[in-house]
Coordinates of C-alpha atoms in Angstrom, one line a residue:
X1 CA -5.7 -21.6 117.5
X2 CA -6.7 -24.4 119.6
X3 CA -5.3 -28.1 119.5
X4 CA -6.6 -31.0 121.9
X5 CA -4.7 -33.7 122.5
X6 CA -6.8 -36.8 123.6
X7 CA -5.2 -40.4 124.6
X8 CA -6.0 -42.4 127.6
X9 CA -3.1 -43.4 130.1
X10 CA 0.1 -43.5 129.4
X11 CA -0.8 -43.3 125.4
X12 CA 2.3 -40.2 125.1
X13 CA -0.7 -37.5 124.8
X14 CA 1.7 -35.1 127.1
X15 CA 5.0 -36.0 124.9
X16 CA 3.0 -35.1 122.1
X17 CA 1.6 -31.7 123.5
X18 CA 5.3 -30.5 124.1
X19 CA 6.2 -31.2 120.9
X20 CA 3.6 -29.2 119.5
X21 CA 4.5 -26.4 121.9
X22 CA 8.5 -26.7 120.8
X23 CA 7.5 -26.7 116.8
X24 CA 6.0 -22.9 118.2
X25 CA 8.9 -22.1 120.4
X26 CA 11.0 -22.8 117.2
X27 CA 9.4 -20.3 115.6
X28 CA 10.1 -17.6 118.5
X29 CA 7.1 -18.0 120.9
X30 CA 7.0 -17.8 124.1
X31 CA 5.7 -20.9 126.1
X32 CA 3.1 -21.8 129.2
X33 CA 2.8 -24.6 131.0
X34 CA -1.0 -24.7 132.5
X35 CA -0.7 -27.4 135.2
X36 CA -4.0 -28.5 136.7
X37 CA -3.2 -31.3 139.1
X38 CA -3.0 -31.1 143.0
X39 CA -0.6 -33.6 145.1
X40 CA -3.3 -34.5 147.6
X41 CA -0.7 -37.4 148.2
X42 CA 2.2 -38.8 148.0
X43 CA 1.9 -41.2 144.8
X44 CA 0.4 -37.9 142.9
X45 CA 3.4 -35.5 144.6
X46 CA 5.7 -38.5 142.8
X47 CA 3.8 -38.2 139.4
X48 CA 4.2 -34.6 139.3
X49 CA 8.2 -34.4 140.3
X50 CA 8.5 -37.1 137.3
X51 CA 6.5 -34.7 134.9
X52 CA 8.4 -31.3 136.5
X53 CA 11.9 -33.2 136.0
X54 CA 10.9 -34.2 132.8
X55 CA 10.4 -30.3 131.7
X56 CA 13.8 -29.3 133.1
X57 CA 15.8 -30.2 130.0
X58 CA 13.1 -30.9 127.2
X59 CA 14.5 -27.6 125.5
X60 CA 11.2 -25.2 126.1
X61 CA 11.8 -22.2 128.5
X62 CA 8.6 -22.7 130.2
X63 CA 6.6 -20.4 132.2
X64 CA 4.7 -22.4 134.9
X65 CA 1.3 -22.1 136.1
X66 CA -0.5 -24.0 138.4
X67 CA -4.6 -23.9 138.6
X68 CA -6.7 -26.1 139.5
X69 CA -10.1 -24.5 139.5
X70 CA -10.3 -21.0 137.7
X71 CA -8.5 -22.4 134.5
X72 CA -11.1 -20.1 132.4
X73 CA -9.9 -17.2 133.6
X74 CA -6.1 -17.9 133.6
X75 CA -6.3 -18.8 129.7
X76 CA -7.8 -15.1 129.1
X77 CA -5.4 -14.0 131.4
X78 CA -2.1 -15.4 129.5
X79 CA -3.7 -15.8 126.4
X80 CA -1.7 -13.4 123.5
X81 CA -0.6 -13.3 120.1
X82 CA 3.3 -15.1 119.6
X83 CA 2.5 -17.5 123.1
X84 CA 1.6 -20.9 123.3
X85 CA -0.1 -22.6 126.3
X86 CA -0.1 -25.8 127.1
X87 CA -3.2 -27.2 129.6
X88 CA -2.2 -30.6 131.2
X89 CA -5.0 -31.7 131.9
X90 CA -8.6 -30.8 131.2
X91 CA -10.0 -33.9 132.5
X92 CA -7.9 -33.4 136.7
X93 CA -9.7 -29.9 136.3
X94 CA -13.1 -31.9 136.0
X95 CA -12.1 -33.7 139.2
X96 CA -11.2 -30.6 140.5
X97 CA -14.5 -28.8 139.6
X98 CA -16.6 -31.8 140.5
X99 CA -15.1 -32.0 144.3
X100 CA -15.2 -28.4 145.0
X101 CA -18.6 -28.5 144.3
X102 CA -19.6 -30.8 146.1
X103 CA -20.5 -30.3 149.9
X104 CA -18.3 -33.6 151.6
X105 CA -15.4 -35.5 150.5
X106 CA -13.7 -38.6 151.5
X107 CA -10.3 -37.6 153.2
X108 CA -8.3 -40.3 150.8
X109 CA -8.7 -38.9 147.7
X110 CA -7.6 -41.5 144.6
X111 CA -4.1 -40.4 143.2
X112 CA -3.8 -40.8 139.3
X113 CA -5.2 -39.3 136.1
X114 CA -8.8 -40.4 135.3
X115 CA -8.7 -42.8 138.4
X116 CA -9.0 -39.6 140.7
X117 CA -13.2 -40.8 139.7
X118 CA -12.7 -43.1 142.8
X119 CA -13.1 -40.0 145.1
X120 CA -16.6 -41.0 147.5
X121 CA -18.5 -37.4 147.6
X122 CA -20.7 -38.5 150.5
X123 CA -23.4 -35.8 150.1
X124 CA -27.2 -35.9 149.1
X125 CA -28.4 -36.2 145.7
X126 CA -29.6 -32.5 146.1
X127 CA -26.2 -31.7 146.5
X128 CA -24.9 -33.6 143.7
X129 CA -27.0 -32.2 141.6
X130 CA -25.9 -28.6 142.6
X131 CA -22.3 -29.7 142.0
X132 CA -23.3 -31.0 138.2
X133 CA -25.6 -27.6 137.7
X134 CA -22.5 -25.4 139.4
X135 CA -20.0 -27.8 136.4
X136 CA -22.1 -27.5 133.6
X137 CA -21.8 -23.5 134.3
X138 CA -18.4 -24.1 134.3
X139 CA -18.1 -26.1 131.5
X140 CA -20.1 -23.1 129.4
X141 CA -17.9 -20.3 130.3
X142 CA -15.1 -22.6 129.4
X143 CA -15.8 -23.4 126.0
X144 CA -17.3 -20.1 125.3
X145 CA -14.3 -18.3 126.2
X146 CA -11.9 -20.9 123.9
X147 CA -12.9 -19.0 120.6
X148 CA -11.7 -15.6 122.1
X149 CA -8.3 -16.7 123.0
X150 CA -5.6 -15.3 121.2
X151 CA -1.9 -17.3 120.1
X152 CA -2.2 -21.1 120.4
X153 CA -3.6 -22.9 123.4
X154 CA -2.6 -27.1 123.5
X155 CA -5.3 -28.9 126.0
X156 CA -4.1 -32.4 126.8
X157 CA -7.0 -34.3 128.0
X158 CA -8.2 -38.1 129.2
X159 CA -10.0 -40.7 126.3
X160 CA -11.9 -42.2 129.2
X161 CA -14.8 -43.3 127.1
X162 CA -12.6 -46.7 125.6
X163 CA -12.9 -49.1 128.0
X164 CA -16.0 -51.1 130.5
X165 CA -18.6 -49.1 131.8
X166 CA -17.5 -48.5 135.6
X167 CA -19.3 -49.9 138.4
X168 CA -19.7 -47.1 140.4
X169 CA -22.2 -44.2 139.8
X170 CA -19.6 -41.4 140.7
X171 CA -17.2 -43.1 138.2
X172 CA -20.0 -43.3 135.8
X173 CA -20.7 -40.2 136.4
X174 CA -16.9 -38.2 135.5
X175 CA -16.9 -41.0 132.3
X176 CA -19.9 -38.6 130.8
X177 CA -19.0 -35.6 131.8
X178 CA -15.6 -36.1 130.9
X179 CA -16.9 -37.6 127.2
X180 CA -19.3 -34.4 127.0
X181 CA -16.5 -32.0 127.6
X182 CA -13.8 -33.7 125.1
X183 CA -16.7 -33.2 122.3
X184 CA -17.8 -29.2 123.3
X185 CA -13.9 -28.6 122.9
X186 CA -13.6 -30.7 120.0
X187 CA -16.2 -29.2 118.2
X188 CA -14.7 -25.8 118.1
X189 CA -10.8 -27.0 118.6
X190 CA -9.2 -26.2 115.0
X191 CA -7.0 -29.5 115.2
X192 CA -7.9 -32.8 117.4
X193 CA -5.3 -35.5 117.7
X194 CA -6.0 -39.1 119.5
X195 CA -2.3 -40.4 120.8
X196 CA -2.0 -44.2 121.2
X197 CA 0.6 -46.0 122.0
X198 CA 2.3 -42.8 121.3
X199 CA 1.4 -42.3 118.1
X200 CA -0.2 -39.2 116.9
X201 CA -3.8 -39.7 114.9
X202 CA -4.8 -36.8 113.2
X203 CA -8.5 -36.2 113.8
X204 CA -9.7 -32.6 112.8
X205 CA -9.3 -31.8 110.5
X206 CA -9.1 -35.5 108.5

């Protein structure tokens, strides 16, 4: 069973994930925490303590898991009837993808959520377009493997789509991909919920 969780910053869309997984440790599963983030500095290190403290005494006997690239495989890996997993956040393994992929980055990488789309990949646009062909592959083997996945898996992810249309082309650039992924995994998600203002909206099914 797969559930996203969508919400845009600070809308509760982790809260609410961990509540889902604590209805299913109620019931005797065991849980995962998928963490897909990387402290690259020392505002980002802060936001993950805060999110690491915040686990130590929600109730959930978590088993932790950090990965930010070969997320795909990990889920098959941990995947299993009576387990829930919990993926915070599909749209930091986009940034994650995106910059490995690409041949040069700018050594002050952006720090927070959906802003890490202020990274500067200073490559050509051949190799631009190799890190988007070397994604999308990504991206397929990702959503393809989401049916096969056994026990429930919870994928938090960024509502980037909401607001202006950013200036730069890079930003623009992880706004689309970012839209394109949240609807493949929507499409064959079994429940989709927007969070807003930390309030659950139930959108699959209505």
């Amino acid at each position: 069973m797969i559930h996203l969780v969508l919400g845009g910053a600070r809308s509760g869309k982790s809260r609410y994930g961990e509540a889902l997984v604590r209805q299913y440790t109620a019931l005797g599963f065991d849980a995962c925490y998928v963490a897909t983030a990387q402290a690259l500095d020392d505002e980002m290190a802060t936001r993950i303590a805060k999110h690491q403290a915040g686990r130590t005494d929600d109730g959930i006997e978590w088993q932790l898991f950090e990965e930010s690239l070969a997320l795909t495989a990990l889920l098959k890996r941990l995947a299993k009837p009576g387990r829930v997993i919990l993926v915070d956040c599909l749209t930091l393994w986009l940034t994650n993808q995106l910059l490995a992929s690409s041949a040069k980055i700018d050594d002050e990488p952006a720090s927070t959520e959906w802003h890490a789309t202020d990274f500067i990949i200073s490559a050509s646009s051949t190799s631009n377009d190799e890190a988007l062909a070397s994604w999308q592959g990504e991206k397929s083997a990702f959503v393809d493997s989401l049916a096969e996945l056994e026990g429930v898996v919870v994928l938090i992810s960024n509502e980037v789509g909401s607001g202006i249309v950013p200036l730069g082309e890079l930003s623009r650039q992880f706004v689309d991909e970012a839209g394109w992924l949240n609807q493949a995994v929507a499409a064959l998600a079994d429940n989709v919920t927007l969070v807003v203002a930390g309030l659950p909206l139930a959108l699959k099914p209505l």
